């Protein structure tokens, strides 16, 4: 009965805390990635479930290993402490609500040479893996393995990958296919809706390997590959095959392919057999052989691509050809070709249309080795000077185009920018010493709570284990003195991001709370169901005080607690103007004339729900005065967060404002 009383009281305290809360995070904490996490962490009202994978979670994740079923709309958080490879099996979301896998509290680095791949999805459908979980990192996942970074294998379908970095010595960067050796079952298996964007791949053999190279095979439909940077590959940057319908490859930057100099693998972009494609706005630079080779079946368009420092383009046909469908090569830039011609053709079946291209070398533009003189149309291909594209800072992986890039070329390649940011403070261990610990057990605990903090030097991220004894408030449950509490005073307010408990034995609840005297809120309850295991709890609260409680039994054995977070104190010399820009926004605010480019503007309420989108353009970074038009009248009175995203370099900025 007494335990029930404490539980009911505790729930009332939570309600009181929620309805009275007026404090909001400062603007720097409200980037779009944090809003996504905020929504997911508070999705109980939508009956979506969340799960956190740290190093204690197994390699194989499916219904049987976790003892649960994942549904559409669920979120799987991968903790920044996770270093072990992960294989997801048979996870199925829905088209409108995919299962989301996202990093949390920092960048996840997985590169295990003993594992085939860093992260693998096997027989999964309606999945989104996103590295947008922390605003300090453009790529929230950095993956590797002895063979593959990220894989969508077997009969997977309807998958999206974004903001993933892959840098390892393995063969594949991103892999998507099931091999049938040219003899797939009928009807052919189909991988629908594979979307890969805003990823960075380097130093692998094959950057992206989509579809098996033998035909027929698993078919890919509605394939989108865009805004990716692929560099320094031993073979091709991107290779697709059996991509039969609605295929787009655009705004990618592919640099320095074919480094292994292996025969037939020295090209940059390869469109394989039984494939169609619309490839446009790509930057394709440096390859021993061709920038683009096309073996597709027709219905292929290559336009507005910048192809440099290679032998140009090669066109041929293979087993599958739709002789009524053309291959069109138009409005491309061919810079510094190092072969005998710019375009070489060996396709005698498809109509070939080559027009309005520019090339910089005084060499033969078109070489027909097909034996057919009647399937070619050549018009308005001109020898002319072409600007040499350069990038802002390739040493630090910033492939934004240099400021001197002509306007006609500025829309090419992947949106880029710095790889790392300093948006919010970096989470670190908050070392707890004896002066911060107050034992509230009547008469004092029989085994001191200081044992919870006597091995703070233990490296939890390296999976080191403490060996000391556990805190025990009393020898047995005593109704006269229970429940039992220990209070931690951190000395100032911190934003708490993770709390690690080292679970020893027995299965009883260990409760962690936050707040202050007479106003404690439950942060989490650990069942202590493991043995000699670190239990990771991802948190998202601001507090100076933590309370450790036992409400049901004295044998909830925990022998070390590690707390991660960062101080909420503002340094004295911090310029706060930048984080509180224009706090009261009026309609049709004046735009400062210092133009810095177009921004996409989205407005969120403080619960992370998008309430307005694409409302205006911003031309000034300093003042942030960008709101125009009547859409603002739709906003109710209250606090909002505005996200500005630069359409040119991908940079973003967040401000908080109050609508009168």
XYZ file of C-alpha atoms in Angstrom:
660
model
C 0.000 0.000 0.000
C 2.797 2.422 0.906
C 4.575 1.713 -2.375
C 1.372 2.458 -4.298
C 1.054 5.738 -2.427
C 4.533 6.779 -3.500
C 3.835 5.795 -7.104
C 0.568 7.805 -7.182
C 2.263 10.794 -5.552
C 5.044 10.555 -8.062
C 2.631 10.586 -11.037
C 0.946 13.693 -9.620
C 4.333 15.380 -9.349
C 5.013 14.600 -13.013
C 1.690 16.185 -13.995
C 2.435 19.263 -11.891
C 5.865 19.562 -13.505
C 4.474 19.317 -17.027
C 1.706 21.883 -16.686
C 3.929 24.430 -14.934
C 6.968 24.153 -17.125
C 7.797 27.500 -18.772
C 11.470 27.059 -19.355
C 12.513 26.384 -22.942
C 15.852 25.378 -24.314
C 17.890 28.194 -25.794
C 17.852 28.438 -29.545
C 21.084 26.602 -30.206
C 19.562 23.367 -28.899
C 16.719 23.436 -31.356
C 18.150 22.150 -34.604
C 16.007 19.930 -36.721
C 17.742 16.773 -35.548
C 16.898 17.534 -31.919
C 13.289 18.162 -32.864
C 13.176 14.733 -34.500
C 14.534 13.150 -31.327
C 12.173 15.191 -29.135
C 9.192 13.956 -31.134
C 10.350 10.356 -30.908
C 11.119 10.488 -27.197
C 7.677 11.929 -26.516
C 5.706 9.698 -28.858
C 3.860 7.704 -26.195
C 0.664 9.574 -26.984
C 0.892 8.159 -30.502
C 1.569 4.676 -29.108
C 4.842 4.408 -30.955
C 7.653 2.558 -29.227
C 11.306 3.449 -28.826
C 14.280 1.222 -28.217
C 17.894 2.138 -27.468
C 20.802 0.076 -28.750
C 24.034 0.448 -26.809
C 26.906 -2.008 -26.575
C 24.894 -4.267 -24.270
C 22.355 -4.914 -27.033
C 22.994 -7.949 -29.274
C 24.381 -7.958 -32.795
C 21.202 -9.445 -34.259
C 18.028 -7.385 -33.836
C 14.696 -8.987 -34.659
C 11.471 -9.946 -32.944
C 12.811 -13.095 -31.340
C 16.044 -11.614 -29.986
C 14.326 -8.640 -28.373
C 11.134 -10.417 -27.424
C 8.954 -7.804 -29.065
C 7.464 -6.736 -32.394
C 8.446 -3.513 -34.126
C 5.697 -1.584 -35.864
C 5.509 1.323 -38.250
C 6.391 4.583 -36.520
C 8.705 2.968 -33.959
C 12.124 4.526 -33.422
C 15.321 2.623 -32.702
C 17.970 4.891 -31.206
C 21.587 3.836 -31.566
C 23.584 5.288 -28.684
C 26.825 7.102 -29.472
C 28.529 4.538 -27.226
C 27.627 1.703 -29.618
C 30.698 0.302 -31.387
C 29.474 -3.220 -32.229
C 28.052 -4.035 -35.649
C 24.276 -4.431 -36.001
C 22.151 -6.660 -38.202
C 18.417 -5.948 -38.385
C 16.241 -8.795 -39.620
C 12.629 -8.793 -40.791
C 11.718 -5.367 -39.474
C 8.661 -4.062 -41.321
C 7.201 -0.584 -40.948
C 4.568 0.995 -43.169
C 4.723 3.303 -46.164
C 3.370 6.226 -44.143
C 5.280 5.408 -40.943
C 8.623 3.660 -41.467
C 10.678 2.241 -38.637
C 13.378 4.840 -38.001
C 16.919 3.983 -36.910
C 18.771 7.093 -35.742
C 21.851 8.036 -33.731
C 21.448 9.779 -30.409
C 23.676 11.913 -28.181
C 26.529 12.041 -30.677
C 28.110 10.236 -33.595
C 27.965 6.446 -33.723
C 31.225 4.876 -34.912
C 30.998 1.232 -35.932
C 33.973 -0.310 -37.715
C 34.420 -3.882 -36.626
C 36.863 -5.847 -38.828
C 35.334 -9.107 -37.551
C 31.866 -8.223 -38.836
C 30.766 -8.497 -42.486
C 29.084 -5.101 -42.338
C 28.725 -2.138 -40.030
C 24.916 -2.018 -40.187
C 22.903 -4.507 -42.240
C 19.176 -4.637 -42.959
C 18.165 -8.139 -44.042
C 14.649 -8.814 -45.345
C 13.483 -5.453 -44.015
C 10.827 -3.140 -45.457
C 9.785 0.459 -44.848
C 12.969 1.404 -43.025
C 14.731 4.751 -42.639
C 18.238 4.977 -41.222
C 19.228 8.539 -40.441
C 22.408 10.099 -39.129
C 20.591 13.353 -38.352
C 20.387 12.622 -34.637
C 22.845 15.220 -33.347
C 23.374 18.766 -34.634
C 27.163 18.687 -34.101
C 27.640 16.047 -36.806
C 26.646 16.157 -40.451
C 27.033 12.370 -40.549
C 25.683 10.824 -37.358
C 26.834 7.328 -38.347
C 30.378 6.423 -39.395
C 30.322 2.809 -40.528
C 32.689 0.104 -41.624
C 33.304 -3.646 -41.540
C 35.564 -6.134 -43.216
C 33.318 -6.079 -46.290
C 30.538 -3.464 -46.154
C 29.535 -0.265 -44.427
C 25.749 -0.232 -44.896
C 23.769 -3.043 -46.522
C 20.173 -3.684 -47.603
C 20.278 -7.391 -48.319
C 18.133 -10.348 -49.299
C 14.510 -9.377 -50.064
C 14.577 -5.918 -48.516
C 12.550 -3.082 -50.020
C 11.377 0.488 -49.370
C 14.465 1.713 -47.523
C 16.024 5.147 -47.081
C 19.516 6.091 -45.895
C 20.656 9.608 -45.069
C 23.595 11.347 -43.399
C 25.782 8.246 -43.217
C 29.573 8.306 -43.531
C 31.374 5.166 -44.652
C 35.155 5.110 -44.479
C 36.836 1.712 -44.285
C 39.015 -0.729 -46.217
C 36.140 -3.077 -46.987
C 34.738 -3.783 -50.426
C 31.347 -2.060 -50.365
C 30.325 1.352 -49.175
C 26.559 0.897 -49.579
C 25.273 -2.448 -50.850
C 21.731 -3.283 -51.973
C 20.842 -6.534 -53.713
C 20.169 -10.256 -53.515
C 22.197 -12.450 -55.841
C 20.411 -14.965 -58.039
C 23.236 -15.657 -60.491
C 21.113 -14.544 -63.438
C 18.316 -16.984 -62.595
C 15.849 -15.236 -60.288
C 12.393 -16.666 -59.527
C 9.471 -15.484 -61.644
C 8.001 -12.985 -61.104
C 11.297 -11.263 -60.430
C 11.742 -9.964 -56.874
C 11.469 -6.175 -56.724
C 13.262 -3.706 -54.484
C 11.005 -0.650 -54.505
C 11.821 2.847 -53.317
C 15.485 2.698 -52.379
C 16.559 6.243 -51.526
C 20.172 7.117 -50.680
C 21.027 10.741 -50.070
C 23.384 13.052 -48.184
C 25.956 10.327 -47.532
C 29.768 10.441 -47.657
C 31.737 7.400 -48.855
C 35.506 7.070 -49.198
C 38.379 4.575 -49.507
C 36.229 1.518 -50.328
C 36.397 -0.655 -53.443
C 32.851 0.012 -54.695
C 31.191 3.182 -53.444
C 27.596 2.070 -54.078
C 26.806 -1.375 -55.453
C 23.112 -1.461 -56.325
C 21.801 -4.641 -57.977
C 23.717 -7.731 -59.048
C 25.641 -7.342 -62.282
C 24.159 -10.470 -63.885
C 20.793 -10.104 -65.590
C 18.011 -10.801 -65.072
C 18.022 -10.291 -61.348
C 16.204 -8.580 -58.507
C 14.687 -5.489 -60.093
C 14.999 -1.987 -58.662
C 12.156 0.454 -59.182
C 11.883 4.042 -57.977
C 15.573 4.316 -57.136
C 16.840 7.730 -56.027
C 20.527 8.489 -55.387
C 21.279 12.144 -54.728
C 23.377 14.606 -52.727
C 26.088 12.059 -51.977
C 29.864 12.539 -51.963
C 31.952 9.546 -53.045
C 35.711 9.817 -53.305
C 38.896 7.727 -53.546
C 37.314 4.420 -54.552
C 39.357 1.506 -55.867
C 36.660 0.742 -58.432
C 33.485 2.608 -59.423
C 31.919 5.363 -57.344
C 28.369 4.204 -58.182
C 27.356 1.036 -60.013
C 23.763 0.017 -60.696
C 22.240 -2.892 -62.591
C 18.737 -4.276 -63.140
C 17.329 -0.870 -62.234
C 14.374 -1.059 -64.565
C 11.998 1.799 -63.709
C 12.099 5.385 -62.450
C 15.802 5.713 -61.655
C 17.354 9.070 -60.797
C 21.004 9.782 -59.978
C 21.519 13.483 -59.451
C 23.513 16.126 -57.608
C 26.214 13.709 -56.511
C 29.926 14.495 -56.318
C 32.130 11.577 -57.447
C 35.873 12.162 -57.270
C 38.911 9.948 -57.920
C 37.625 6.502 -58.878
C 39.401 3.394 -60.210
C 42.438 3.711 -57.953
C 43.109 -0.040 -58.038
C 43.594 0.170 -61.831
C 41.905 -3.208 -62.239
C 40.789 -3.975 -65.782
C 37.135 -3.073 -66.461
C 36.876 -1.350 -63.070
C 38.471 2.014 -63.776
C 35.349 4.056 -64.460
C 33.377 6.415 -62.239
C 29.605 6.022 -62.799
C 28.411 2.726 -64.307
C 24.877 2.101 -65.566
C 24.738 -1.652 -65.977
C 22.629 -4.077 -67.971
C 18.831 -4.024 -67.828
C 18.770 -0.463 -66.473
C 17.265 2.925 -67.181
C 18.419 6.185 -65.655
C 18.028 9.915 -65.500
C 21.481 11.147 -64.425
C 21.846 14.898 -64.078
C 23.635 17.682 -62.185
C 26.440 15.356 -61.080
C 30.116 16.266 -60.718
C 32.176 13.305 -61.962
C 35.941 13.881 -61.770
C 39.104 11.804 -62.128
C 39.052 8.225 -63.364
C 41.627 6.283 -65.441
C 38.924 5.291 -67.950
C 35.485 6.822 -68.454
C 33.536 9.224 -66.274
C 30.288 7.498 -67.305
C 29.705 4.134 -68.946
C 26.201 3.110 -69.994
C 25.223 -0.485 -70.741
C 21.545 0.204 -70.099
C 18.600 -0.896 -72.143
C 17.529 2.595 -73.234
C 15.213 5.234 -71.807
C 18.300 6.869 -70.328
C 19.131 10.538 -70.088
C 22.475 12.099 -69.124
C 22.266 15.869 -68.825
C 24.004 18.801 -67.177
C 26.780 16.674 -65.712
C 30.329 17.984 -65.197
C 32.733 15.247 -66.329
C 36.439 16.002 -65.895
C 39.852 14.318 -66.013
C 38.746 11.054 -67.597
C 38.164 9.577 -71.049
C 34.661 10.994 -71.197
C 31.694 8.734 -71.838
C 31.240 5.233 -73.217
C 27.931 3.819 -74.515
C 27.256 0.161 -75.264
C 24.466 -2.382 -74.874
C 24.195 -5.765 -73.202
C 21.581 -8.521 -72.961
C 18.509 -6.366 -72.299
C 17.752 -3.628 -74.814
C 14.556 -1.791 -75.670
C 15.400 -0.720 -79.184
C 12.604 1.869 -79.264
C 13.953 3.777 -76.250
C 16.702 6.380 -76.774
C 19.870 7.198 -74.884
C 20.254 10.956 -74.690
C 23.464 12.812 -73.825
C 22.791 16.531 -73.638
C 24.096 19.774 -72.131
C 27.037 18.159 -70.349
C 30.450 19.680 -69.635
C 33.449 17.553 -70.667
C 36.597 19.082 -69.127
C 40.186 17.849 -69.677
C 39.433 14.613 -71.491
C 42.489 12.350 -71.698
C 41.346 9.822 -74.308
C 41.150 9.847 -78.107
C 37.540 11.112 -78.083
C 34.917 12.593 -75.778
C 32.080 10.117 -76.440
C 32.649 6.603 -77.706
C 29.635 4.595 -78.893
C 29.337 0.840 -79.410
C 25.552 0.638 -79.089
C 24.096 -0.274 -82.468
C 20.497 -0.770 -81.342
C 19.142 2.171 -79.363
C 18.587 5.636 -80.812
C 21.505 7.770 -79.587
C 20.899 11.518 -79.261
C 23.954 13.654 -78.458
C 23.389 17.386 -78.448
C 24.319 20.733 -76.863
C 27.384 19.409 -75.046
C 30.538 21.456 -74.399
C 34.045 19.983 -74.424
C 37.359 21.683 -73.697
C 39.907 19.510 -75.551
C 40.582 19.887 -79.247
C 40.038 16.179 -79.929
C 37.460 14.108 -81.764
C 34.137 14.588 -80.048
C 32.292 11.457 -81.190
C 33.666 8.068 -82.163
C 31.206 5.531 -83.576
C 32.408 1.939 -83.139
C 28.923 0.424 -83.259
C 28.818 -0.443 -86.966
C 25.486 1.387 -87.288
C 25.536 4.853 -88.847
C 21.793 5.372 -88.694
C 20.946 5.336 -84.980
C 22.850 8.509 -84.073
C 21.783 12.154 -83.892
C 24.568 14.728 -83.287
C 23.742 18.423 -82.901
C 25.384 21.543 -81.527
C 28.284 19.998 -79.609
C 30.911 22.721 -79.223
C 34.559 23.069 -78.341
C 34.840 25.818 -75.714
C 36.565 26.866 -72.505
C 35.093 25.271 -69.364
C 35.659 26.565 -65.853
C 37.704 24.272 -63.590
C 35.477 23.308 -60.676
C 37.176 23.430 -57.283
C 35.929 22.850 -53.746
C 36.225 24.888 -50.576
C 38.031 22.486 -48.223
C 38.465 18.886 -49.346
C 40.972 18.173 -46.563
C 38.135 18.637 -44.088
C 35.578 16.955 -46.394
C 33.822 20.181 -47.360
C 32.875 19.796 -51.012
C 30.992 23.060 -51.302
C 31.827 24.725 -54.597
C 34.394 27.515 -54.415
C 33.094 31.071 -54.423
C 34.447 31.732 -57.919
C 32.254 29.020 -59.463
C 30.198 30.474 -62.337
C 26.463 30.701 -61.772
C 25.757 28.112 -64.485
C 27.725 25.492 -62.526
C 26.644 26.351 -58.993
C 23.741 23.920 -58.996
C 25.962 20.923 -59.706
C 27.201 18.324 -57.265
C 26.208 17.510 -53.711
C 25.186 20.074 -51.156
C 28.079 20.144 -48.742
C 29.606 22.098 -45.911
C 31.574 21.417 -42.738
C 31.480 17.877 -41.424
C 31.467 18.959 -37.788
C 29.728 21.843 -36.051
C 29.792 23.487 -32.653
C 26.059 23.945 -32.246
C 25.604 22.648 -28.720
C 28.210 21.752 -26.081
C 29.731 18.311 -26.344
C 28.361 15.862 -23.829
C 30.984 14.566 -21.409
C 31.186 12.633 -18.170
C 30.155 14.628 -15.106
C 32.478 13.220 -12.444
C 30.614 12.777 -9.152
C 32.609 12.882 -5.892
C 31.717 12.367 -2.244
C 30.947 16.064 -1.632
C 28.044 15.858 -4.106
C 26.338 12.836 -2.472
C 23.795 13.046 0.369
C 22.520 9.845 1.962
C 18.864 10.417 2.961
C 18.408 6.985 4.496
C 17.310 7.294 8.134
C 20.340 6.442 10.261
C 22.518 6.076 7.160
C 22.836 3.242 4.669
C 24.311 -0.057 5.838
C 26.510 -0.033 2.699
C 27.404 3.532 1.740
C 26.003 5.063 -1.489
C 29.525 6.379 -2.112
C 30.226 2.950 -3.600
C 28.054 4.106 -6.510
C 30.687 6.692 -7.399
C 34.039 5.314 -6.213
C 35.146 4.094 -9.668
C 34.316 7.143 -11.776
C 37.493 6.614 -13.806
C 35.918 3.516 -15.374
C 35.645 3.979 -19.148
C 32.059 2.999 -19.835
C 32.415 3.669 -23.578
C 35.240 1.112 -23.703
C 33.009 -1.341 -21.778
C 35.259 -1.430 -18.722
C 33.583 -2.845 -15.608
C 33.763 -1.671 -11.985
C 34.378 -4.234 -9.245
C 33.300 -2.560 -5.993
C 30.273 -3.511 -3.909
C 26.753 -2.159 -4.387
C 24.867 0.437 -2.375
C 22.515 -1.128 0.177
C 20.302 1.204 2.210
C 19.150 -1.451 4.761
C 19.585 -5.169 5.344
C 15.937 -5.807 4.531
C 12.836 -3.863 3.504
C 11.755 -1.839 6.528
C 8.311 -0.211 6.283
C 9.318 2.308 8.975
C 12.299 3.740 7.066
C 11.460 3.022 3.407
C 11.517 4.154 0.665
C 15.250 4.891 0.452
C 16.839 7.845 -1.322
C 20.229 9.312 -2.181
C 20.453 12.866 -3.587
C 23.164 14.048 -5.975
C 23.918 17.776 -6.173
C 25.792 18.455 -9.411
C 26.613 21.985 -8.255
C 24.913 23.710 -11.181
C 22.257 22.951 -13.763
C 23.266 20.422 -16.412
C 21.575 19.057 -19.477
C 21.731 15.311 -18.780
C 22.135 13.197 -21.911
C 22.979 9.701 -20.646
C 23.052 7.829 -17.365
C 24.825 4.475 -17.217
C 24.042 2.005 -14.417
C 26.286 -0.998 -13.807
C 23.828 -3.770 -12.951
C 25.208 -6.553 -10.753
C 22.575 -9.128 -9.717
C 18.988 -9.688 -8.552
C 15.958 -8.250 -10.339
C 14.451 -5.323 -8.484
C 13.648 -1.767 -9.504
C 16.222 1.007 -9.221
C 14.634 4.426 -9.792
C 16.385 7.608 -10.943
C 14.582 10.923 -10.489
C 15.327 14.575 -11.153
C 14.048 17.897 -9.829
C 14.393 19.276 -6.324
C 13.123 18.776 -2.774
C 9.370 18.055 -2.723
C 9.240 18.101 -6.529
C 10.881 14.923 -7.815
C 10.065 13.571 -11.269
C 10.732 10.048 -12.448
C 13.459 9.943 -15.078
C 13.539 6.170 -15.513
C 13.176 2.884 -13.652
C 15.713 0.124 -14.287
C 14.604 -3.423 -13.569
C 18.196 -4.513 -12.831
C 17.539 -7.697 -14.760
C 21.080 -8.207 -16.080
C 24.382 -9.211 -14.500
C 27.679 -7.308 -14.690
C 26.259 -5.207 -17.502
C 26.173 -1.489 -18.238
C 22.585 -0.341 -18.693
C 22.323 2.768 -20.876
C 19.543 5.295 -20.307
C 19.251 8.123 -22.825
C 17.876 11.222 -21.116
C 16.815 14.709 -22.131
C 16.377 16.824 -18.998
C 17.857 19.933 -17.385
C 18.526 19.614 -13.674
C 20.973 20.295 -10.879
C 19.745 17.443 -8.687
C 19.335 13.717 -9.230
C 17.768 11.313 -6.759
C 18.417 7.566 -6.599
C 15.579 5.616 -5.041
C 14.499 2.138 -4.012
C 10.718 1.850 -3.742
C 10.185 -1.917 -3.557
C 13.285 -3.751 -2.351
C 16.783 -3.109 -1.003
C 18.435 -5.576 -3.390
C 18.419 -3.499 -6.572
C 22.153 -4.030 -6.939
C 23.980 -1.260 -8.788
C 27.678 -0.697 -8.061
C 28.542 2.302 -10.263
C 26.737 5.179 -11.952
C 28.230 7.280 -14.757
C 26.450 10.497 -15.778
C 26.981 12.321 -19.080
C 25.829 15.839 -19.958
C 26.939 19.434 -20.295
C 26.592 22.594 -18.270
C 23.733 24.984 -19.012
C 25.707 27.935 -17.636
C 26.508 30.637 -20.205
C 30.138 31.865 -20.151
C 30.439 35.517 -19.192
C 31.932 36.542 -22.531
C 29.344 34.734 -24.653
C 27.543 36.981 -27.137
C 23.914 36.084 -26.498
C 22.633 38.203 -29.379
C 23.207 35.383 -31.836
C 21.062 32.916 -29.855
C 18.123 35.281 -29.301
C 17.914 36.917 -32.709
C 14.837 39.087 -33.177
C 12.852 37.415 -30.350
C 9.604 39.163 -31.297
C 8.899 38.598 -34.983
C 6.518 40.834 -36.881
C 4.986 40.115 -40.259
C 6.834 41.602 -43.252
C 9.995 42.312 -41.289
C 12.565 44.384 -43.150
C 15.285 42.429 -44.923
C 18.830 43.589 -44.348
C 20.632 44.182 -47.678
C 23.677 42.018 -46.880
C 22.669 39.145 -49.156
C 24.026 35.689 -48.369
C 21.747 33.519 -50.487
C 18.417 31.720 -50.362
C 17.275 29.892 -47.245
C 14.415 27.498 -46.705
C 12.474 28.512 -43.599
C 10.404 26.120 -41.482
C 8.573 26.907 -38.243
C 8.064 24.417 -35.391
C 6.187 24.712 -32.136
C 8.040 23.917 -28.924
C 6.859 20.304 -29.068
C 8.630 19.775 -32.381
C 5.578 19.844 -34.643
C 6.094 21.655 -37.952
C 3.441 24.350 -38.287
C 4.687 26.324 -41.317
C 7.102 25.509 -44.110
C 8.838 27.354 -46.939
C 7.367 30.614 -45.721
C 10.039 32.976 -47.032
C 13.565 33.590 -48.199
C 16.267 34.965 -45.942
C 18.944 37.241 -47.304
C 20.705 38.156 -44.096
C 22.528 35.881 -41.656
C 23.256 38.493 -39.010
C 19.753 39.698 -38.298
C 17.730 36.696 -39.373
C 14.824 38.921 -40.481
C 13.227 36.726 -43.050
C 9.539 36.452 -42.347
C 7.230 37.779 -45.025
C 3.681 37.232 -46.141
C 0.401 36.385 -44.485
C 1.162 32.844 -43.326
C 2.431 34.210 -40.035
C -1.098 35.307 -39.208
C -1.987 31.631 -38.826
C 0.318 31.233 -35.837
C -1.243 31.444 -32.416
C 0.344 33.459 -29.638
C 3.308 31.713 -28.049
C 6.868 30.455 -28.486
C 8.108 28.960 -31.759
C 11.356 27.778 -33.288
C 12.470 28.806 -36.782
C 14.869 26.608 -38.738
C 16.786 28.336 -41.537
C 18.479 26.000 -43.999
C 20.814 27.450 -46.617
C 19.867 26.026 -50.013
C 23.401 26.468 -51.324
C 25.702 24.995 -48.691
C 23.271 23.060 -46.502
C 24.134 24.988 -43.347
C 21.365 25.577 -40.863
C 20.482 27.932 -38.054
C 17.825 27.821 -35.385
C 16.248 30.683 -33.464
C 13.503 30.874 -30.859
C 10.922 33.632 -31.018
C 7.655 34.682 -29.430
C 4.592 35.405 -31.570
C 2.448 38.133 -30.029
